Short mmCIF file of N, CA and C in Angstrom, two decimals:
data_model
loop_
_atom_site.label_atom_id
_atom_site.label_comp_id
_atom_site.label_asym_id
_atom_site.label_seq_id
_atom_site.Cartn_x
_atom_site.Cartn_y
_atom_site.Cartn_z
N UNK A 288 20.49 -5.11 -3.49
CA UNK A 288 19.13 -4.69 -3.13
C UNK A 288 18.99 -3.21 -3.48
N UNK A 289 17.90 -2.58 -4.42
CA UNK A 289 17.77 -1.14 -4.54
C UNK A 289 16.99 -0.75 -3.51
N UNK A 290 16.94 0.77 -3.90
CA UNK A 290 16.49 1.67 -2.73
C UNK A 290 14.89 1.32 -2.02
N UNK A 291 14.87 1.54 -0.77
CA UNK A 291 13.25 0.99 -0.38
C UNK A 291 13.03 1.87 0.74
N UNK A 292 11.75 2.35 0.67
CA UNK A 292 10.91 3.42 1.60
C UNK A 292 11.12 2.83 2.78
N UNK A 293 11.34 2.94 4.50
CA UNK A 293 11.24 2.63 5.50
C UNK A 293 11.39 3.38 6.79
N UNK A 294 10.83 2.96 7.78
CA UNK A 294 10.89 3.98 9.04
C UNK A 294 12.23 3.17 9.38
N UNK A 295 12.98 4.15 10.20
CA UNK A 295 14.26 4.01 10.56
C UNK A 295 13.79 3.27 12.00
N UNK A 296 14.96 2.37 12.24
CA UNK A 296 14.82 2.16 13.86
C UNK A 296 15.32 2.78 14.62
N UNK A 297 14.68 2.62 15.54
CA UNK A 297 15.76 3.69 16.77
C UNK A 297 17.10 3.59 17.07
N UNK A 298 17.58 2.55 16.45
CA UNK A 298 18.87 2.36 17.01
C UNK A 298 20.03 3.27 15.60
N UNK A 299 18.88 2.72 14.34
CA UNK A 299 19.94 3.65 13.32
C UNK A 299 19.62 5.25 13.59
N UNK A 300 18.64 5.49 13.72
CA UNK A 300 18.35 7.09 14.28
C UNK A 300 19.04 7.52 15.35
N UNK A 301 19.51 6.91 16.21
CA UNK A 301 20.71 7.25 16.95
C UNK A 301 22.39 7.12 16.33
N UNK A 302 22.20 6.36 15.91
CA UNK A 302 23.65 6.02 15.55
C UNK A 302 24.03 7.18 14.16
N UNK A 303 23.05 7.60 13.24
CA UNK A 303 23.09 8.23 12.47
C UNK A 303 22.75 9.80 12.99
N UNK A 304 22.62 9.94 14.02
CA UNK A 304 21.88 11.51 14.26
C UNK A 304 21.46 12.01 14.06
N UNK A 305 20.19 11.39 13.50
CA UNK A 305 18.74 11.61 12.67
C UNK A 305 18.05 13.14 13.15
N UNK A 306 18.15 12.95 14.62
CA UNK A 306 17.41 13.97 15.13
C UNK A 306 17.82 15.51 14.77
N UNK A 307 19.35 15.28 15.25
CA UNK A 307 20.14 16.57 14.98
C UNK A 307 20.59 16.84 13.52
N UNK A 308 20.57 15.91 12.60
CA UNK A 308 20.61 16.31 11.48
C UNK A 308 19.33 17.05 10.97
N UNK A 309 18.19 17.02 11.58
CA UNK A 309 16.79 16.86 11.11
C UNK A 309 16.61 18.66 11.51
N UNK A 310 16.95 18.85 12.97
CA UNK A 310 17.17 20.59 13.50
C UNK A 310 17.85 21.36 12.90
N UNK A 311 19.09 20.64 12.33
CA UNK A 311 19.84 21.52 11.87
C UNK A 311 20.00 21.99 10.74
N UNK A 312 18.52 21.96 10.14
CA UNK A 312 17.86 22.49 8.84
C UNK A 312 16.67 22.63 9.30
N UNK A 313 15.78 22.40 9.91
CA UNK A 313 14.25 22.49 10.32
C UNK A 313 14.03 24.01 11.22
N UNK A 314 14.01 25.30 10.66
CA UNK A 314 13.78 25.47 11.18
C UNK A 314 12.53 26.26 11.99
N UNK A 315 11.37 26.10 11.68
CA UNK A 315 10.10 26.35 12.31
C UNK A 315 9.20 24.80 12.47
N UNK A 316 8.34 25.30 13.70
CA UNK A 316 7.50 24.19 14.00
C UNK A 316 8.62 23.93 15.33
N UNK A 317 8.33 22.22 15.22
CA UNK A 317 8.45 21.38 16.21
C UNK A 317 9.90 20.78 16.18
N UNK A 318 10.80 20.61 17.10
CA UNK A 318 12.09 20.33 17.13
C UNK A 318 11.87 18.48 17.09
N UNK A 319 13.43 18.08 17.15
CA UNK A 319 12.64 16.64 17.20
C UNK A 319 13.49 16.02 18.82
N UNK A 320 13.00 15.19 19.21
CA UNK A 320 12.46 14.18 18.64
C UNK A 320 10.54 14.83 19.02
N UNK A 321 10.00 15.24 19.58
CA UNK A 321 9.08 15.95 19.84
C UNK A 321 8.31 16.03 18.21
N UNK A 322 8.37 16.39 17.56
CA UNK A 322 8.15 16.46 15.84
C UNK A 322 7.48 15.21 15.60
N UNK A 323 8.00 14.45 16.27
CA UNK A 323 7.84 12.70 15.51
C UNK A 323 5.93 12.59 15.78
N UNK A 324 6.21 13.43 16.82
CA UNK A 324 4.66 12.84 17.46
C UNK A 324 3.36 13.56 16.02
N UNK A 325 3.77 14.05 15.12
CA UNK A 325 2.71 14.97 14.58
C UNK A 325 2.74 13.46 13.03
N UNK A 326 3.12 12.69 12.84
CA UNK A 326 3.42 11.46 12.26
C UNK A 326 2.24 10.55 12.82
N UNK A 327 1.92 9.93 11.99
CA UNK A 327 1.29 8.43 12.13
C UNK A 327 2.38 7.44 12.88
N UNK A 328 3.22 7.38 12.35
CA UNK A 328 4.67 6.38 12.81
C UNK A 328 5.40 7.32 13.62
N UNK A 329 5.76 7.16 15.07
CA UNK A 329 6.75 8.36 15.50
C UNK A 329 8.02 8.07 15.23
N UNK A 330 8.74 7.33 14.10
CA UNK A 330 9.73 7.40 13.80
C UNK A 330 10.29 7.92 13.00
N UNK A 331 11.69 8.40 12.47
CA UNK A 331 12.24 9.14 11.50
C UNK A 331 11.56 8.07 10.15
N UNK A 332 12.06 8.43 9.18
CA UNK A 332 11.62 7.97 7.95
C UNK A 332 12.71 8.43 6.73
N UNK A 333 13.12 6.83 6.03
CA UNK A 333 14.39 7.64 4.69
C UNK A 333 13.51 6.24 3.78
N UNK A 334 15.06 6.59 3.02
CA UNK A 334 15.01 5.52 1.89
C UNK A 334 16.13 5.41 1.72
N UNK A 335 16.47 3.70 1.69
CA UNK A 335 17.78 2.73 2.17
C UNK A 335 17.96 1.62 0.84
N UNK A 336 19.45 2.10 1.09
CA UNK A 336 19.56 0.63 0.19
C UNK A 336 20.67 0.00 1.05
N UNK A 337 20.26 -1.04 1.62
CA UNK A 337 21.11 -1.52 3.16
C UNK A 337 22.19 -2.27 2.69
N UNK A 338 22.13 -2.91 1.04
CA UNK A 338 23.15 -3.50 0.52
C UNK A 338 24.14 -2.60 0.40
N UNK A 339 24.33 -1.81 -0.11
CA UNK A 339 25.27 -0.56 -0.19
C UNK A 339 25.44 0.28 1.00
N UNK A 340 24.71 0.17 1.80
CA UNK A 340 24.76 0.96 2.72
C UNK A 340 24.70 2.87 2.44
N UNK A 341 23.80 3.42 1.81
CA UNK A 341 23.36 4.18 1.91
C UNK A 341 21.92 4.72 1.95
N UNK A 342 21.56 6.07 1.85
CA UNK A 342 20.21 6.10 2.90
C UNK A 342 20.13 7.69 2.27
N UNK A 343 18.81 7.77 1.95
CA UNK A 343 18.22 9.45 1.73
C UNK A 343 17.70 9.55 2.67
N UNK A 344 17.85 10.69 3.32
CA UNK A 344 16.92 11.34 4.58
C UNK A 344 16.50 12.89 4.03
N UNK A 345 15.17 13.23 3.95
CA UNK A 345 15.02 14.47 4.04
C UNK A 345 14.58 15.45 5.12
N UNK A 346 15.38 16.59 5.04
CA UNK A 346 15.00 17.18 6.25
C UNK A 346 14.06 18.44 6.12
N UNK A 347 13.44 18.12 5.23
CA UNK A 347 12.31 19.21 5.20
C UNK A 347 13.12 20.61 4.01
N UNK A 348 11.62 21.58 4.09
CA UNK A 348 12.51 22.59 3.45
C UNK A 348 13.06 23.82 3.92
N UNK A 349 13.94 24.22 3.45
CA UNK A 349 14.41 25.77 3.80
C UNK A 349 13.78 26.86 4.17
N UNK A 350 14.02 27.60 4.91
CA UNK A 350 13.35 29.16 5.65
C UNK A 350 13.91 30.47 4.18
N UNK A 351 12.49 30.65 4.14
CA UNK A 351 13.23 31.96 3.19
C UNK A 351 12.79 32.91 3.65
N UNK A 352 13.65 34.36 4.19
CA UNK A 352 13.56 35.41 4.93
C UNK A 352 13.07 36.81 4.33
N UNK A 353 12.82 36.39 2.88
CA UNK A 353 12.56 37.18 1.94
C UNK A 353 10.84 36.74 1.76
N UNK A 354 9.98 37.15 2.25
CA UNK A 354 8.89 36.37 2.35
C UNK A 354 8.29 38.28 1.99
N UNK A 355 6.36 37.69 1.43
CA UNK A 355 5.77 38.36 0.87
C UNK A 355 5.53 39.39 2.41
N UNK A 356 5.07 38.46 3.99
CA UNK A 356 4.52 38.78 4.74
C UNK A 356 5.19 39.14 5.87
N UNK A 357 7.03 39.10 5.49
CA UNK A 357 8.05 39.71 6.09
C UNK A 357 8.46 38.99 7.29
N UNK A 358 7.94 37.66 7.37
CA UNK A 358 8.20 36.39 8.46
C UNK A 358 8.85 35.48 7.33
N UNK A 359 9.85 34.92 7.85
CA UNK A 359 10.26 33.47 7.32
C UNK A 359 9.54 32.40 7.27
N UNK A 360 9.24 32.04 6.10
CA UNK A 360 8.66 31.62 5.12
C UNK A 360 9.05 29.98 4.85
N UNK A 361 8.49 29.14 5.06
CA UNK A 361 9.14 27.50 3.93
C UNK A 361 9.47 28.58 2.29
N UNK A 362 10.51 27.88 1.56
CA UNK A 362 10.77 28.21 0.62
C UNK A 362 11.03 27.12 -0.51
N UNK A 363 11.17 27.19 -1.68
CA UNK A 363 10.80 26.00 -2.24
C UNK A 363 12.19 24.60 -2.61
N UNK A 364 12.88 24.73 -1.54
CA UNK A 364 14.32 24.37 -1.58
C UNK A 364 14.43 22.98 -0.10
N UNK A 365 14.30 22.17 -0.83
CA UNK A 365 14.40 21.13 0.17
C UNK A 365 15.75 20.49 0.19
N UNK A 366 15.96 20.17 1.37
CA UNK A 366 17.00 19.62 2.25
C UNK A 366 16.97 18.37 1.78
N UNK A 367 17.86 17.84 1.43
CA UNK A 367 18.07 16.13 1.46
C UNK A 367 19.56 15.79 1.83
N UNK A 368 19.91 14.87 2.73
CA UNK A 368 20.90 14.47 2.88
C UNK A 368 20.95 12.83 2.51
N UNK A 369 21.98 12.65 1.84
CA UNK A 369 22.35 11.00 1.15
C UNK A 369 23.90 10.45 1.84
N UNK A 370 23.90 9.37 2.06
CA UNK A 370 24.78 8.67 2.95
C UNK A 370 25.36 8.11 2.24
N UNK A 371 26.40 8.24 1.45
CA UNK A 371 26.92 7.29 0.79
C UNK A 371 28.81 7.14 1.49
N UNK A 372 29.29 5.84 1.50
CA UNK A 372 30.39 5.50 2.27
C UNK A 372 30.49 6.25 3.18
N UNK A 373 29.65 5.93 4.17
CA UNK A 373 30.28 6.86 5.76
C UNK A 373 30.61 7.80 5.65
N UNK A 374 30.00 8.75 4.65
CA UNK A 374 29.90 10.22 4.32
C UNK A 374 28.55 11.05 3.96
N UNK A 375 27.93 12.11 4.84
CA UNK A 375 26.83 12.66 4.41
C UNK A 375 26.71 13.86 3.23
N UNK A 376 26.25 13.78 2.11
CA UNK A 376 26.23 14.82 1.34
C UNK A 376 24.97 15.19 1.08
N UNK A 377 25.22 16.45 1.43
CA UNK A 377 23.77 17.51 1.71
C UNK A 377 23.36 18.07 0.29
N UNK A 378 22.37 17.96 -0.18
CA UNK A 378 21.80 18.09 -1.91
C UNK A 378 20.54 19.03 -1.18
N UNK A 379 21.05 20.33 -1.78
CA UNK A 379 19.46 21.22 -1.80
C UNK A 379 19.28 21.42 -3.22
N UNK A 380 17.84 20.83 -3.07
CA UNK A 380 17.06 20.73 -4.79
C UNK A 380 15.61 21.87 -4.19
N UNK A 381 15.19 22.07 -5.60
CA UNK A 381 14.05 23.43 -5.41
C UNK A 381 13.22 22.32 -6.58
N UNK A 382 11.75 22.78 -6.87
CA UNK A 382 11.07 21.91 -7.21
C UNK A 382 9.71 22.52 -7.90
N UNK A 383 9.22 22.50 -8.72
CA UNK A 383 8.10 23.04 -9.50
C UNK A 383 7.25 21.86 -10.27
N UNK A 384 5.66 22.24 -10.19
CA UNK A 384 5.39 21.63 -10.53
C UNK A 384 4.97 21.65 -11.75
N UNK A 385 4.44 19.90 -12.37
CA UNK A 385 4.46 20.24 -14.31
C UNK A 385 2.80 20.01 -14.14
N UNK A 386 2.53 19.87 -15.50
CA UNK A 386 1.18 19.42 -15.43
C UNK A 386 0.67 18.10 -15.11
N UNK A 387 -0.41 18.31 -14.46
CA UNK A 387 -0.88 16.76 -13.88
C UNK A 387 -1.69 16.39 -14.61
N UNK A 388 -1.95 14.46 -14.95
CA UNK A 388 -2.54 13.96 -15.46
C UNK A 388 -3.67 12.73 -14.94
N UNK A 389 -4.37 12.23 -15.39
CA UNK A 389 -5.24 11.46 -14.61
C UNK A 389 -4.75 10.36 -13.63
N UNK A 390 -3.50 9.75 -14.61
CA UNK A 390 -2.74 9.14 -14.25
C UNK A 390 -1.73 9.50 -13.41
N UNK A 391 -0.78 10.70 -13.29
CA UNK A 391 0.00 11.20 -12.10
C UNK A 391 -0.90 12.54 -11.95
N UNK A 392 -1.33 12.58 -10.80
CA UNK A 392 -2.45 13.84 -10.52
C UNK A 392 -0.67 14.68 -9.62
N UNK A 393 0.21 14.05 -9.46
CA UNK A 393 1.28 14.82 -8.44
C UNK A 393 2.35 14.49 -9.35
N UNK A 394 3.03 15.71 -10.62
CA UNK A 394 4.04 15.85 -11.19
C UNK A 394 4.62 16.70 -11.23
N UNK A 395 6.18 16.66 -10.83
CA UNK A 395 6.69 18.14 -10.37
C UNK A 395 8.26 17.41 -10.85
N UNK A 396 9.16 18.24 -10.84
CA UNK A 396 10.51 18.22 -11.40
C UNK A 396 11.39 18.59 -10.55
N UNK A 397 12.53 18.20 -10.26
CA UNK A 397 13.19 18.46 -8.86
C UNK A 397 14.31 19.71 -9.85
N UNK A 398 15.45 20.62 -9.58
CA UNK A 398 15.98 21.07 -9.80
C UNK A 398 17.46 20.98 -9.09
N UNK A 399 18.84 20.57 -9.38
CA UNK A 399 20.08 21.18 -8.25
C UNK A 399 20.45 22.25 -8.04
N UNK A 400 20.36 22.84 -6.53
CA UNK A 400 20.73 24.46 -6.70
C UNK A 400 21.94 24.08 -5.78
N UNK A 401 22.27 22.42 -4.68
CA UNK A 401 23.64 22.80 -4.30
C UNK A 401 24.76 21.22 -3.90
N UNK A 402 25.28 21.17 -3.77
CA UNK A 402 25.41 20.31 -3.13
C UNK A 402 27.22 19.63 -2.77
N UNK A 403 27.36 19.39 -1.34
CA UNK A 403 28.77 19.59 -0.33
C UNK A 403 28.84 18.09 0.40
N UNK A 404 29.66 17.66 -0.12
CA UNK A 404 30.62 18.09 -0.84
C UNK A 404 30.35 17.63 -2.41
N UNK A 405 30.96 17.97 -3.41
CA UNK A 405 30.54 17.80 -4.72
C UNK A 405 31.04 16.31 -5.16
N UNK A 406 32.13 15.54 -4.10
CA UNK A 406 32.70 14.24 -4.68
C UNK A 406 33.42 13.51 -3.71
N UNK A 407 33.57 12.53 -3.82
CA UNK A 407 34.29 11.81 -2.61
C UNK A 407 35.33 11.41 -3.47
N UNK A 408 36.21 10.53 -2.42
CA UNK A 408 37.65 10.26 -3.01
C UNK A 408 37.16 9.01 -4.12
N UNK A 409 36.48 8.34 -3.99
CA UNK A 409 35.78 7.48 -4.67
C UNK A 409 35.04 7.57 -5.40
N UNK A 410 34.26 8.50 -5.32
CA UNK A 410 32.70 8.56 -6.20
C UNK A 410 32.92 10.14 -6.80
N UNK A 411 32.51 10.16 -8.53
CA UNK A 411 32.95 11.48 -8.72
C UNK A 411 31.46 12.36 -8.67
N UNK A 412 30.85 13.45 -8.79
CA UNK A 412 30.00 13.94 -8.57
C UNK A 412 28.81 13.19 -9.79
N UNK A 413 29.15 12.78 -10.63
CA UNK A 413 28.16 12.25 -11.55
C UNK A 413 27.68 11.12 -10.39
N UNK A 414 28.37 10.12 -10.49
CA UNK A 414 28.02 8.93 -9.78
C UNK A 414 27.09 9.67 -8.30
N UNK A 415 27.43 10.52 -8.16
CA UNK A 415 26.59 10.62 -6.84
C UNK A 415 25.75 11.22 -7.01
N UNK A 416 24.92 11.93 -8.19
CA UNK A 416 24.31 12.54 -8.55
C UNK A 416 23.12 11.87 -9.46
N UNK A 417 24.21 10.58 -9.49
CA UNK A 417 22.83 9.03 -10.06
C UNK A 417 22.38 8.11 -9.27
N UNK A 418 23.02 8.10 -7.77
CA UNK A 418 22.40 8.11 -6.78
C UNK A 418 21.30 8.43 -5.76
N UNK A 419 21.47 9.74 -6.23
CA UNK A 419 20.73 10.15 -5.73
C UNK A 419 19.09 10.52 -6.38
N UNK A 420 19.60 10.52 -7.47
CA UNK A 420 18.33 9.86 -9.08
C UNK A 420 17.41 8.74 -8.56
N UNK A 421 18.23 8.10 -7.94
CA UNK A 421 18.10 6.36 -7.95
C UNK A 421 17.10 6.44 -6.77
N UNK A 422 17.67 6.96 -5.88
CA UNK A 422 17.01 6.76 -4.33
C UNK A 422 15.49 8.28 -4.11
N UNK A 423 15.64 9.31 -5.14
CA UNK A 423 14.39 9.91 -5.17
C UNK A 423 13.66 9.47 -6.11
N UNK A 424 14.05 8.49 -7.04
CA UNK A 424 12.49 7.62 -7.68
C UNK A 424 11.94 7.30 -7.11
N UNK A 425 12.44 6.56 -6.00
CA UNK A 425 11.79 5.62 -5.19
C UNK A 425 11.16 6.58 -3.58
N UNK A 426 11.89 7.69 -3.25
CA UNK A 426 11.25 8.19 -2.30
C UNK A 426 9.97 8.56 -2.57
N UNK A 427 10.05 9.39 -3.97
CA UNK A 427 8.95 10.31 -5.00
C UNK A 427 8.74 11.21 -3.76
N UNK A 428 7.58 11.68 -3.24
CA UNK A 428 7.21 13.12 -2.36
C UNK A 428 7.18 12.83 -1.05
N UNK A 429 6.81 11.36 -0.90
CA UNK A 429 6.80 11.70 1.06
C UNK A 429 7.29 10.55 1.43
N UNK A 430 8.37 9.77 0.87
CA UNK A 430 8.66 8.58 1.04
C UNK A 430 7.50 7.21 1.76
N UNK A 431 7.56 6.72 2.67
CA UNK A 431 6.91 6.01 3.21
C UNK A 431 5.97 5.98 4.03
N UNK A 432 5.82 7.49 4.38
CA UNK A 432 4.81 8.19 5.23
C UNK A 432 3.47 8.07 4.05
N UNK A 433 3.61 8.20 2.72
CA UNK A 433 2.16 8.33 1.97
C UNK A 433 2.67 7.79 0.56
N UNK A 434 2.74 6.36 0.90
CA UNK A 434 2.65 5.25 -0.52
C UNK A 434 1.70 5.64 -1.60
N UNK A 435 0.53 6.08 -1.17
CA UNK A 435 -0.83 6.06 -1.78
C UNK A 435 -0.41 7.03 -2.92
N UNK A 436 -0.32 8.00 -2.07
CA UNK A 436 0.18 9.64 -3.36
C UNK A 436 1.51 9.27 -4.49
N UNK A 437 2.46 8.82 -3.67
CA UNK A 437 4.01 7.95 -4.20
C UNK A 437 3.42 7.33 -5.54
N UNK A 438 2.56 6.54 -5.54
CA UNK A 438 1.74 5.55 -6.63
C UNK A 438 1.58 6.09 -7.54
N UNK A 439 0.93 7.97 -7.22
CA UNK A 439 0.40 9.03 -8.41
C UNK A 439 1.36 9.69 -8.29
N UNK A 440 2.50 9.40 -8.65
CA UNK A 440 3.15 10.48 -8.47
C UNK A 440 4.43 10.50 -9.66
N UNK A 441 4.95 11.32 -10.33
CA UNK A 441 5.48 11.27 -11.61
C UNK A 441 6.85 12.43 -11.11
N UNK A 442 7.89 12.34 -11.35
CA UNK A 442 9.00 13.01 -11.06
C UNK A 442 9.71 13.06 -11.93
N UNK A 443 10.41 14.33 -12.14
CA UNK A 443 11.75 14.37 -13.30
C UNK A 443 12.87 15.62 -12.88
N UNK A 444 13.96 15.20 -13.54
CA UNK A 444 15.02 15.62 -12.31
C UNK A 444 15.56 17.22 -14.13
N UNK A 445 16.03 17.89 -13.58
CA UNK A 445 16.27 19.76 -14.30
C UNK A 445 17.80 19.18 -14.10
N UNK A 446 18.39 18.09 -14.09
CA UNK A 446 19.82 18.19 -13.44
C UNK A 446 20.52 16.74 -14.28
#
């Protein structure tokens, strides 16, 4: 089964530590589980491929302290964490956008600026790095929270 948009249940959001993974990059606004409530769905939200058992979760983007207005700032470096064999590897990608067309009015290009660990005993960093290819086609910008935009939406990976 490939990757598919879905709200998490509560029971994998516990078992996975959705919440505290979610703080421990989030940091302005609303903590969670409190956060959930600003959602249509108050549940976490990834993209799963349950046959394999792994899972993209994003946790929003990075604080940059270097800001025009001398407050920390969102910066253009988003958090994603991918689950692959009972291991989380944290991928910060930065992201620009290309030109939009009638047909994708939302086209932007993801970039790698990091990512820990770089390989498992199993999987060498390529393979996990086509993984993670695999499972942001299918997230595209807001995973399952906004199908509609996902539809217009055109992505290409700097990596």
């Amino acid at each position: 089964m490939p990757f598919v948009n879905e709200y998490v249940s509560y029971e994998d959001a516990e078992k996975y530590d959705l919440d505290n993974l979610y703080d421990k990059y989030y940091y302005w606004g609303l903590k969670m589980p409190e956060a959930l409530t600003y959602f249509e769905v108050h549940q976490h939200a990834w993209c799963v491929d349950k046959e394999r058992g792994y899972w993209l979760f994003n946790c929003g983007y990075l604080m940059s302290e270097e800001s025009r207005s001398g407050y920390p700032e969102p910066s253009d470096k988003e958090v994603f964490i991918l689950h692959v064999n009972s291991q989380n590897i944290e991928f910060i990608l930065s992201s620009h956008g290309l030109g939009a067309t009638d047909l994708y009015p939302t086209h932007f290009s993801y970039n790698l600026v990091s990512m820990a660990p770089t390989c498992l005993p199993n999987l060498s960093r390529e393979n996990l790095i086509t993984i993670l290819k695999e499972a942001l086609n299918v997230y595209k910008c807001s995973g399952i929270r906004d199908l509609e935009k996902n539809a217009k939406s055109l992505i290409e990976f700097d990596f």
